PDB file of C-alpha atoms in Angstrom:
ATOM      1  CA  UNK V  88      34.699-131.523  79.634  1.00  0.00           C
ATOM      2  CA  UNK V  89      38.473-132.308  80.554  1.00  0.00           C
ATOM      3  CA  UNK V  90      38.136-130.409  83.360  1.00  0.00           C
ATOM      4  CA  UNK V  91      42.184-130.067  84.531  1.00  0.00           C
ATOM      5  CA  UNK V  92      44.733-131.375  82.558  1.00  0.00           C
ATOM      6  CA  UNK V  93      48.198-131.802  83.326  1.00  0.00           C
ATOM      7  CA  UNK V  94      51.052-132.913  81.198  1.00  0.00           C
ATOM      8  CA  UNK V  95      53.333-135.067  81.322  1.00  0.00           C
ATOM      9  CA  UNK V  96      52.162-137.805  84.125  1.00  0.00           C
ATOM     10  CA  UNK V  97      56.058-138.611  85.156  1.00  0.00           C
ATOM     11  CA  UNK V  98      58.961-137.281  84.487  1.00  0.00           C
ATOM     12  CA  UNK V  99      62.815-137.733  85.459  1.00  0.00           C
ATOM     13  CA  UNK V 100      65.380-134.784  85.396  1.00  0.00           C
ATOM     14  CA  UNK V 101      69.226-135.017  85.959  1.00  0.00           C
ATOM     15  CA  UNK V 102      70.215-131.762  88.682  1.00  0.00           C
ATOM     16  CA  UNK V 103      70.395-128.428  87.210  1.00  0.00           C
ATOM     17  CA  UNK V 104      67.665-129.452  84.138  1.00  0.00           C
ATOM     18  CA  UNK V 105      65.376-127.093  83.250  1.00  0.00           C
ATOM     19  CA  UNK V 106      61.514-128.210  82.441  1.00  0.00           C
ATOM     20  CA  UNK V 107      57.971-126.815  81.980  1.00  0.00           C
ATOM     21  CA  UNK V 108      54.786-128.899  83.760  1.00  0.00           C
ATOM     22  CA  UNK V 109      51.983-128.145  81.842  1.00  0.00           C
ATOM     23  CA  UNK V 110      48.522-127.055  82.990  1.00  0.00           C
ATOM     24  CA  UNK V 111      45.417-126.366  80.903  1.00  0.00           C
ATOM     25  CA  UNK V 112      41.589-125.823  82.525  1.00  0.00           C
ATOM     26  CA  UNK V 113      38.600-125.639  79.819  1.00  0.00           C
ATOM     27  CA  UNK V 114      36.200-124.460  82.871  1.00  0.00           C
ATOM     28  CA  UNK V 115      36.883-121.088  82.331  1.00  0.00           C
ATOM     29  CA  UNK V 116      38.392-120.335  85.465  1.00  0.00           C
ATOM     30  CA  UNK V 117      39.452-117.558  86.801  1.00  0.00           C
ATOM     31  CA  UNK V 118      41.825-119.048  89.532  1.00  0.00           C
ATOM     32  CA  UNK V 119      44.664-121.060  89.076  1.00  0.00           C
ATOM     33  CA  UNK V 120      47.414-122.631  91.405  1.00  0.00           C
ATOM     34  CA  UNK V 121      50.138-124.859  91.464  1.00  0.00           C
ATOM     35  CA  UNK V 122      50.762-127.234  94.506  1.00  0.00           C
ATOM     36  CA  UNK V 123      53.532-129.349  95.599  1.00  0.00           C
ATOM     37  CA  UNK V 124      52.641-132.899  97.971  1.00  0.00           C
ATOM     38  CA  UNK V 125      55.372-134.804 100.194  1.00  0.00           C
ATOM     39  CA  UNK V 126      55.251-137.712 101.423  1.00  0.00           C
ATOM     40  CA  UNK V 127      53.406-137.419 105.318  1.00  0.00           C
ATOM     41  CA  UNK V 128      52.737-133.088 104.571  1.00  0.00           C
ATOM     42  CA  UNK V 129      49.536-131.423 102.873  1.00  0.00           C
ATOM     43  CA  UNK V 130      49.827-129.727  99.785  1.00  0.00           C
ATOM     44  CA  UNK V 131      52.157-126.570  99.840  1.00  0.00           C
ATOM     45  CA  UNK V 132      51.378-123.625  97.456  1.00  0.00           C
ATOM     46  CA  UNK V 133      53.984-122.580  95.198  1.00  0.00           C
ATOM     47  CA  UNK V 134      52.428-119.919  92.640  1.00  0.00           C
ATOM     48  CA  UNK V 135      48.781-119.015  92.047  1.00  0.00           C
ATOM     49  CA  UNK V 136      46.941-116.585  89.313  1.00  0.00           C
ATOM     50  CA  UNK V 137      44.039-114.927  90.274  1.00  0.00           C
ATOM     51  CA  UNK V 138      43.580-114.129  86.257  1.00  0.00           C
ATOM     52  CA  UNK V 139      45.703-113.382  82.833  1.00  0.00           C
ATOM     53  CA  UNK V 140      48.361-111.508  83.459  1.00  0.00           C
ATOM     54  CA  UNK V 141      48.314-111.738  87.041  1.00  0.00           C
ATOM     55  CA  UNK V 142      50.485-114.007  89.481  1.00  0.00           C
ATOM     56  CA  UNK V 143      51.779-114.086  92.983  1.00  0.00           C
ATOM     57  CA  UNK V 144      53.497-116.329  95.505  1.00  0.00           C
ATOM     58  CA  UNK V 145      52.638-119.088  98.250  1.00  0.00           C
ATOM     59  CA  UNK V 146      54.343-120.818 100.894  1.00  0.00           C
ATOM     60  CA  UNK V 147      57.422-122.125  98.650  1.00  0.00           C
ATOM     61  CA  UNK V 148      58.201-120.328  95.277  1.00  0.00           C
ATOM     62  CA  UNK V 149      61.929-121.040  95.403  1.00  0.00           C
ATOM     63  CA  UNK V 150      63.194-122.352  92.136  1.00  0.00           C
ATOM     64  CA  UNK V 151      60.054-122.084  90.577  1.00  0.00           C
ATOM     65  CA  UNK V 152      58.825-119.687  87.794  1.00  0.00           C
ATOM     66  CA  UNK V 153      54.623-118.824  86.731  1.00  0.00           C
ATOM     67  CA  UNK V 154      53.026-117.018  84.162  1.00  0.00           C
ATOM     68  CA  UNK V 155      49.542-116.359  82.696  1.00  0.00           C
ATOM     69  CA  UNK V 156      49.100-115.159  79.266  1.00  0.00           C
ATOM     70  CA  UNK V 157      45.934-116.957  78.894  1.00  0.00           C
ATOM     71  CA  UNK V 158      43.013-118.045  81.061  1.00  0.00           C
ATOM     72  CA  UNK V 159      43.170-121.327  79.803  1.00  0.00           C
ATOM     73  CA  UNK V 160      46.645-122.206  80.648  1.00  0.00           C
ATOM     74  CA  UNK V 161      49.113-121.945  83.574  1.00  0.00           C
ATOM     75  CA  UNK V 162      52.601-123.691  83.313  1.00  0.00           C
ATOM     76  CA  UNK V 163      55.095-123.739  85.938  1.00  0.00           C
ATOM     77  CA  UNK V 164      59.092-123.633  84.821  1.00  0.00           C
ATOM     78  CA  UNK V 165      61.512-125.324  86.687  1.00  0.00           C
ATOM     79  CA  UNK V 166      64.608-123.591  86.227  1.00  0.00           C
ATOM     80  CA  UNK V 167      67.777-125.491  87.613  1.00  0.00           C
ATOM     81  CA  UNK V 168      66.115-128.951  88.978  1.00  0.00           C
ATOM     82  CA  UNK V 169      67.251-129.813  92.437  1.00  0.00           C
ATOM     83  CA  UNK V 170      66.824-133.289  94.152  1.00  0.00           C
ATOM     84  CA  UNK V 171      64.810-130.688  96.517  1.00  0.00           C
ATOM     85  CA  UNK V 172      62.163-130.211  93.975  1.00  0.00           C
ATOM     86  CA  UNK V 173      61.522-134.283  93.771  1.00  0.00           C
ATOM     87  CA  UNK V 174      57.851-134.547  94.584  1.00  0.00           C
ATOM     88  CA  UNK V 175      54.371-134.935  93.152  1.00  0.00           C
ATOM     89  CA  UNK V 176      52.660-131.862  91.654  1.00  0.00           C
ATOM     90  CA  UNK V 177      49.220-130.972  91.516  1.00  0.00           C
ATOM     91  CA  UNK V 178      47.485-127.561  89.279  1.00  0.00           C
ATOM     92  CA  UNK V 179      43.999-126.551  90.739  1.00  0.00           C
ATOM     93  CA  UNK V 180      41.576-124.061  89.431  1.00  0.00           C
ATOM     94  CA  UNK V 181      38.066-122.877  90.511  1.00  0.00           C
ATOM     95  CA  UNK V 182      36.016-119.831  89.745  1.00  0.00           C
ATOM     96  CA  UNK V 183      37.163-116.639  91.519  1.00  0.00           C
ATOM     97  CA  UNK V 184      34.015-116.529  93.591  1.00  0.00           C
ATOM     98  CA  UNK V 185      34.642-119.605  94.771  1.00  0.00           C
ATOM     99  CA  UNK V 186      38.361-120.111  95.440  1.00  0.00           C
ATOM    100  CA  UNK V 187      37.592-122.803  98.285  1.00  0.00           C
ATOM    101  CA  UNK V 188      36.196-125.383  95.885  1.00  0.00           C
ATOM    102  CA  UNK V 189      39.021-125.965  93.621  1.00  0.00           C
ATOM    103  CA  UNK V 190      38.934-128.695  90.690  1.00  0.00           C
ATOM    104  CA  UNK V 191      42.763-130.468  90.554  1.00  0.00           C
ATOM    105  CA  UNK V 192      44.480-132.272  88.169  1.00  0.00           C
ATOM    106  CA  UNK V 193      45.695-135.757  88.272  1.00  0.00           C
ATOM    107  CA  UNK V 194      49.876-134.568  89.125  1.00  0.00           C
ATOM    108  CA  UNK V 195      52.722-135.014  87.859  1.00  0.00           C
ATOM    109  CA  UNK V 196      55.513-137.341  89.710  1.00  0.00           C
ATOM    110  CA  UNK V 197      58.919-135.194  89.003  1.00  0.00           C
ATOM    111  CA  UNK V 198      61.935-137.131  90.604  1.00  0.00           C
ATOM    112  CA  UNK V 199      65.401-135.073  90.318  1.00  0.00           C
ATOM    113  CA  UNK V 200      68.301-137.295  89.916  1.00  0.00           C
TER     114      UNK V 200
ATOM    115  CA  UNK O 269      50.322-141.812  94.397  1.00  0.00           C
ATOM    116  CA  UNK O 270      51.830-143.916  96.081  1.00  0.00           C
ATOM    117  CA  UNK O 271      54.454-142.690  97.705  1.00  0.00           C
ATOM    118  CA  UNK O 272      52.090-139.944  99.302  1.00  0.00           C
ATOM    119  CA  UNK O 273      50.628-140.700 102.729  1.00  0.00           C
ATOM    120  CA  UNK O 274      53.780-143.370 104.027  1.00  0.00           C
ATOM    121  CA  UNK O 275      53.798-141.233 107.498  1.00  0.00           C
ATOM    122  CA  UNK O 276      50.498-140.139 107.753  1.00  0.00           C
ATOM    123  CA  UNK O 277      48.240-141.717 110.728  1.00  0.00           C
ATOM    124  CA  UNK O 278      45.494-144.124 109.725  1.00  0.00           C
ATOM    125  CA  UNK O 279      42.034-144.977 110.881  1.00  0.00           C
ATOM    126  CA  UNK O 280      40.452-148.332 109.862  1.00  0.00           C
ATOM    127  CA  UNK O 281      37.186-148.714 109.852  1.00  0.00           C
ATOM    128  CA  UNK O 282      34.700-151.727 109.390  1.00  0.00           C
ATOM    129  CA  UNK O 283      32.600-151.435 105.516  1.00  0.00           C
ATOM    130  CA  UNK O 284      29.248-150.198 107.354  1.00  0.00           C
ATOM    131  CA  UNK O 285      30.772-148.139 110.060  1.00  0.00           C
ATOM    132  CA  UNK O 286      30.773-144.618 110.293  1.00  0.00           C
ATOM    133  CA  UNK O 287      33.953-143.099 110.304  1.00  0.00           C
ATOM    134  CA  UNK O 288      35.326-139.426 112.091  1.00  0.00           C
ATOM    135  CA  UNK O 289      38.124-138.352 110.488  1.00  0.00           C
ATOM    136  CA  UNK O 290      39.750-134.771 112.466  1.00  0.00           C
ATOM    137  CA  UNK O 291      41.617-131.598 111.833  1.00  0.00           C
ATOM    138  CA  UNK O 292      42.990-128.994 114.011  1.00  0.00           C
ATOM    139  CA  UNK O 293      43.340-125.613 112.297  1.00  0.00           C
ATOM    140  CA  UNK O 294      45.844-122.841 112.856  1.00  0.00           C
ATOM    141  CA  UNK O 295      44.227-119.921 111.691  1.00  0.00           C
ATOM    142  CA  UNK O 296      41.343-118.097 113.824  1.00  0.00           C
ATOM    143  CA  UNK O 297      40.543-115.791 111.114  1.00  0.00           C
ATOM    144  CA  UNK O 298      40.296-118.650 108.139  1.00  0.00           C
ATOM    145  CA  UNK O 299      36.771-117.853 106.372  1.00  0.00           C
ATOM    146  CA  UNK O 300      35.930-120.988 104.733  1.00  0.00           C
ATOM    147  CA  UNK O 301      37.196-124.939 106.083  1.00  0.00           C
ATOM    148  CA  UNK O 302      37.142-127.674 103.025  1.00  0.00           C
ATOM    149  CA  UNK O 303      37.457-131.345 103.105  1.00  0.00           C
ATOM    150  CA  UNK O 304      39.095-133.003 100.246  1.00  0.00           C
ATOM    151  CA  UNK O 305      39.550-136.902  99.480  1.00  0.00           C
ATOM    152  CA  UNK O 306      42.610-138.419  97.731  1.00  0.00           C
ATOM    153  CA  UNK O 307      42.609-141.987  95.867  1.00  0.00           C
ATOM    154  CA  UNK O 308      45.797-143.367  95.048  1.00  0.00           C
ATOM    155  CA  UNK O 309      47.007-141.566  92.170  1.00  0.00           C
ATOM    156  CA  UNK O 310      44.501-139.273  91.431  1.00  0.00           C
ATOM    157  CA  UNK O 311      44.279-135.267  92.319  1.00  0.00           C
ATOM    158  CA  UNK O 312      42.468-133.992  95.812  1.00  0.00           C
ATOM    159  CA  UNK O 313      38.629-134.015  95.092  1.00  0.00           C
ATOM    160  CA  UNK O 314      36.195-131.216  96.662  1.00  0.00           C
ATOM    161  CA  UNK O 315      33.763-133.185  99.535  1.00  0.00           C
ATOM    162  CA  UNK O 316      31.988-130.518 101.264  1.00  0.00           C
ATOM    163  CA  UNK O 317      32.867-126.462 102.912  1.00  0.00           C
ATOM    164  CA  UNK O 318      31.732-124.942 105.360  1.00  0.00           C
ATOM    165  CA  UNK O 319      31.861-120.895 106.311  1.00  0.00           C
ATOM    166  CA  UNK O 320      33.228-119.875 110.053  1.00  0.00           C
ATOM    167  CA  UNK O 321      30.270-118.975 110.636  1.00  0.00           C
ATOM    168  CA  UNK O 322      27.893-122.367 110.532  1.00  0.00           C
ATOM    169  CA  UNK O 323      28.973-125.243 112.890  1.00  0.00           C
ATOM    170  CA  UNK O 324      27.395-127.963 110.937  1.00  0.00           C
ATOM    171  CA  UNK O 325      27.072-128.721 107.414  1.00  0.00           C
ATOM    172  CA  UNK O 326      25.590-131.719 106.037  1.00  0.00           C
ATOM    173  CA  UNK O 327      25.644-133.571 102.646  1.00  0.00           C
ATOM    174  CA  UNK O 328      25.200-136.911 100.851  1.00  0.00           C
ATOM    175  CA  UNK O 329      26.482-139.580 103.641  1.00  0.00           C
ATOM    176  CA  UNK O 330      29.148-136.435 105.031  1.00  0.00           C
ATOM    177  CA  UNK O 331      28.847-134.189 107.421  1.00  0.00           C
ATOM    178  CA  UNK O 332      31.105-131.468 108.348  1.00  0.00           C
ATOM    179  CA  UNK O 333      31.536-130.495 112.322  1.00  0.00           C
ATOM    180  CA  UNK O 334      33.389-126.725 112.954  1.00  0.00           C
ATOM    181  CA  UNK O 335      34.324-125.977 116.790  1.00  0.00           C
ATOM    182  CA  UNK O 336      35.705-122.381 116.375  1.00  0.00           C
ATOM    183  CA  UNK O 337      36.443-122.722 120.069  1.00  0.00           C
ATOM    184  CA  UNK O 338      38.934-125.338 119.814  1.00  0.00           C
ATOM    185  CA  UNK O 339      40.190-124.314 116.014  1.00  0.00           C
ATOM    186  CA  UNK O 340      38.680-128.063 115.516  1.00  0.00           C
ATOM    187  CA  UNK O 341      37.420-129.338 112.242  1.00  0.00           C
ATOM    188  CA  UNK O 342      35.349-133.244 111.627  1.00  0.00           C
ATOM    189  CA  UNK O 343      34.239-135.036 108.557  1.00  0.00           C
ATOM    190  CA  UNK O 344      31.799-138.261 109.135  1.00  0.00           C
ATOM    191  CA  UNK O 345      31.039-141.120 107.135  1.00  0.00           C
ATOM    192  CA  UNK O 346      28.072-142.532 107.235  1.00  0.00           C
ATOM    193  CA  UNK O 347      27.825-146.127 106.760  1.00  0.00           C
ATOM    194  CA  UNK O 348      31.455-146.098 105.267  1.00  0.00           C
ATOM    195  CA  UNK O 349      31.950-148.183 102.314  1.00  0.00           C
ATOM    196  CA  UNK O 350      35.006-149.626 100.271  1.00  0.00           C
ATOM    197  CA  UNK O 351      35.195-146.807  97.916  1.00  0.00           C
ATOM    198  CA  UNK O 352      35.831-144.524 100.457  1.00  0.00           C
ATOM    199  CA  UNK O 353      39.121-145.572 101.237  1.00  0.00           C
ATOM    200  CA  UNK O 354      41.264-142.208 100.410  1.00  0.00           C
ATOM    201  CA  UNK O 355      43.305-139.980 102.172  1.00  0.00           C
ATOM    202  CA  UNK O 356      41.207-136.660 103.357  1.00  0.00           C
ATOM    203  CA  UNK O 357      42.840-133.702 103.962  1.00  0.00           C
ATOM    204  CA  UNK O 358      41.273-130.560 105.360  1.00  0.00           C
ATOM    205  CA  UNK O 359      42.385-126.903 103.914  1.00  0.00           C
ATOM    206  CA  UNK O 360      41.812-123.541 105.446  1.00  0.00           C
ATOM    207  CA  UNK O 361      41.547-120.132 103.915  1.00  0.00           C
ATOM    208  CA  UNK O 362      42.687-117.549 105.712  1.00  0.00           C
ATOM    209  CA  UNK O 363      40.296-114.441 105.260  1.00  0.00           C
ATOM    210  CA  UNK O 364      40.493-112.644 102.295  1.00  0.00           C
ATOM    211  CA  UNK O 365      43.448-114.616 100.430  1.00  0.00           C
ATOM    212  CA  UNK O 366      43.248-116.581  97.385  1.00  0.00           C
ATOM    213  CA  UNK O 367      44.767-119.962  98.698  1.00  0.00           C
ATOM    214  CA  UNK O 368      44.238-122.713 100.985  1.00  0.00           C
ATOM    215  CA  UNK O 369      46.406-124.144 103.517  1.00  0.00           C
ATOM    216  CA  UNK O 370      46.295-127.967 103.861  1.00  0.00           C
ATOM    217  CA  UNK O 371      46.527-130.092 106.658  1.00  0.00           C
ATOM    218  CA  UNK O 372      49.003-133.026 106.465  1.00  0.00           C
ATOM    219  CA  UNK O 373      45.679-135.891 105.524  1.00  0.00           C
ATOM    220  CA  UNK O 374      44.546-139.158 106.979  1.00  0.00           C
ATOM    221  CA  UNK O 375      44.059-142.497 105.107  1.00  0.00           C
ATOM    222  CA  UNK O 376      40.722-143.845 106.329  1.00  0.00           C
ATOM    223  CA  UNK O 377      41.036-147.265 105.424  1.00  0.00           C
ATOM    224  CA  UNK O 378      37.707-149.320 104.977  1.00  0.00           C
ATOM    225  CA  UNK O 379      37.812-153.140 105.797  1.00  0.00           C
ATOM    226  CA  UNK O 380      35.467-155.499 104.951  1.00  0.00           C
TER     227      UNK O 380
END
């Protein structure tokens, strides 16, 4: 079991680059969510699915695109980078019954140039 | 990683010790309180919940304190060890919303 995956580990973008992060459960979850981590904050929801087909917004979707064709898989689109959006991301999934225990991946460290 | 956690306060503890780590809450309607722990590098792992409801939850070498009175959440360590150096955040859920709200985290840091 891979549990949450999340591709790539690092990446660099020059401002106003466009990139997908990359997140795939095989727990057959119904939730999925995207977090973003400061330095000194918590974790700050940006976008979470509460199945295919469905999405909605947390605390800071600025700048940020979701969708959910599948269960398995729930990418989140950067459209026009922004030194802003420097930061370590996190995807998190759990079953829908149980939305407090959620299973996260191992982030991905964006930096925006 | 790394960079996570430069401003965030620390408590040092001796290898042995227990440990307290606390949380004040916002929400007075949050259902369910969660403790997660950090390593460097890795993605928040689940510790232990608790419902609004309980006060005290216990599990392997953890236990979870809830004072709804206070909005005041504690994890303890029992007889802390190296490998539970981490950062631990606590989340809330507000009732009836799919997401959790995260405190800022702690680094417990466990000396030997």
């Amino acid at each position: 079991n891979a549990g949450v995956t999340q591709t790539p580990k690092f990446q660099v973008l020059k401002t106003g680059q466009s990139m997908t992060l990359q997140c795939a459960q095989d727990m057959n979850h119904e939730y999925m969510s995207w977090y973003r981590q400061d330095p000194g904050m918590g974790l700050r929801l940006i976008h979470y699915s509460v199945g295919a087909g469905i999405t909605d917004q947390g605390e800071v979707p600025n700048g940020y695109n979701v969708s959910r064709s599948t269960t398995e898989d729930f990418p989140l689109r950067l459209l026009s980078a922004a030194p802003s959006q420097t930061s370590v991301y996190f995807c998190a999934s759990s079953y829908a019954d149980r939305v407090y225990g959620y299973t996260f991946g191992s982030g991905t460290r964006l930096t925006v140039v | 990683g790394e960079s996570v956690g430069l401003h965030l306060p620390t408590l040092s503890v001796q290898e042995g010790d227990n440990s307290i780590i606390n949380c004040a809450y916002s929400n007075s309607a949050s259902d369910y309180f969660i403790w997660y722990k950090q390593e460097s590098g890795k993605g928040p792992q689940f510790i232990i919940d608790i419902r609004s409801n309980m006060d005290k939850r216990q599990g392997q070498r953890v236990t979870v304190l809830l004072n709804k009175t206070v909005k005041h959440l504690s994890l303890q360590i029992a007889a802390t060890q190296p490998g539970d150096s981490a950062v631990y955040f606590c989340a809330e859920r507000p009732g009836g919303y799919n997401k959790l709200i995260f405190g800022a985290g702690t680094r417990l840091a466990v000396h030997p």
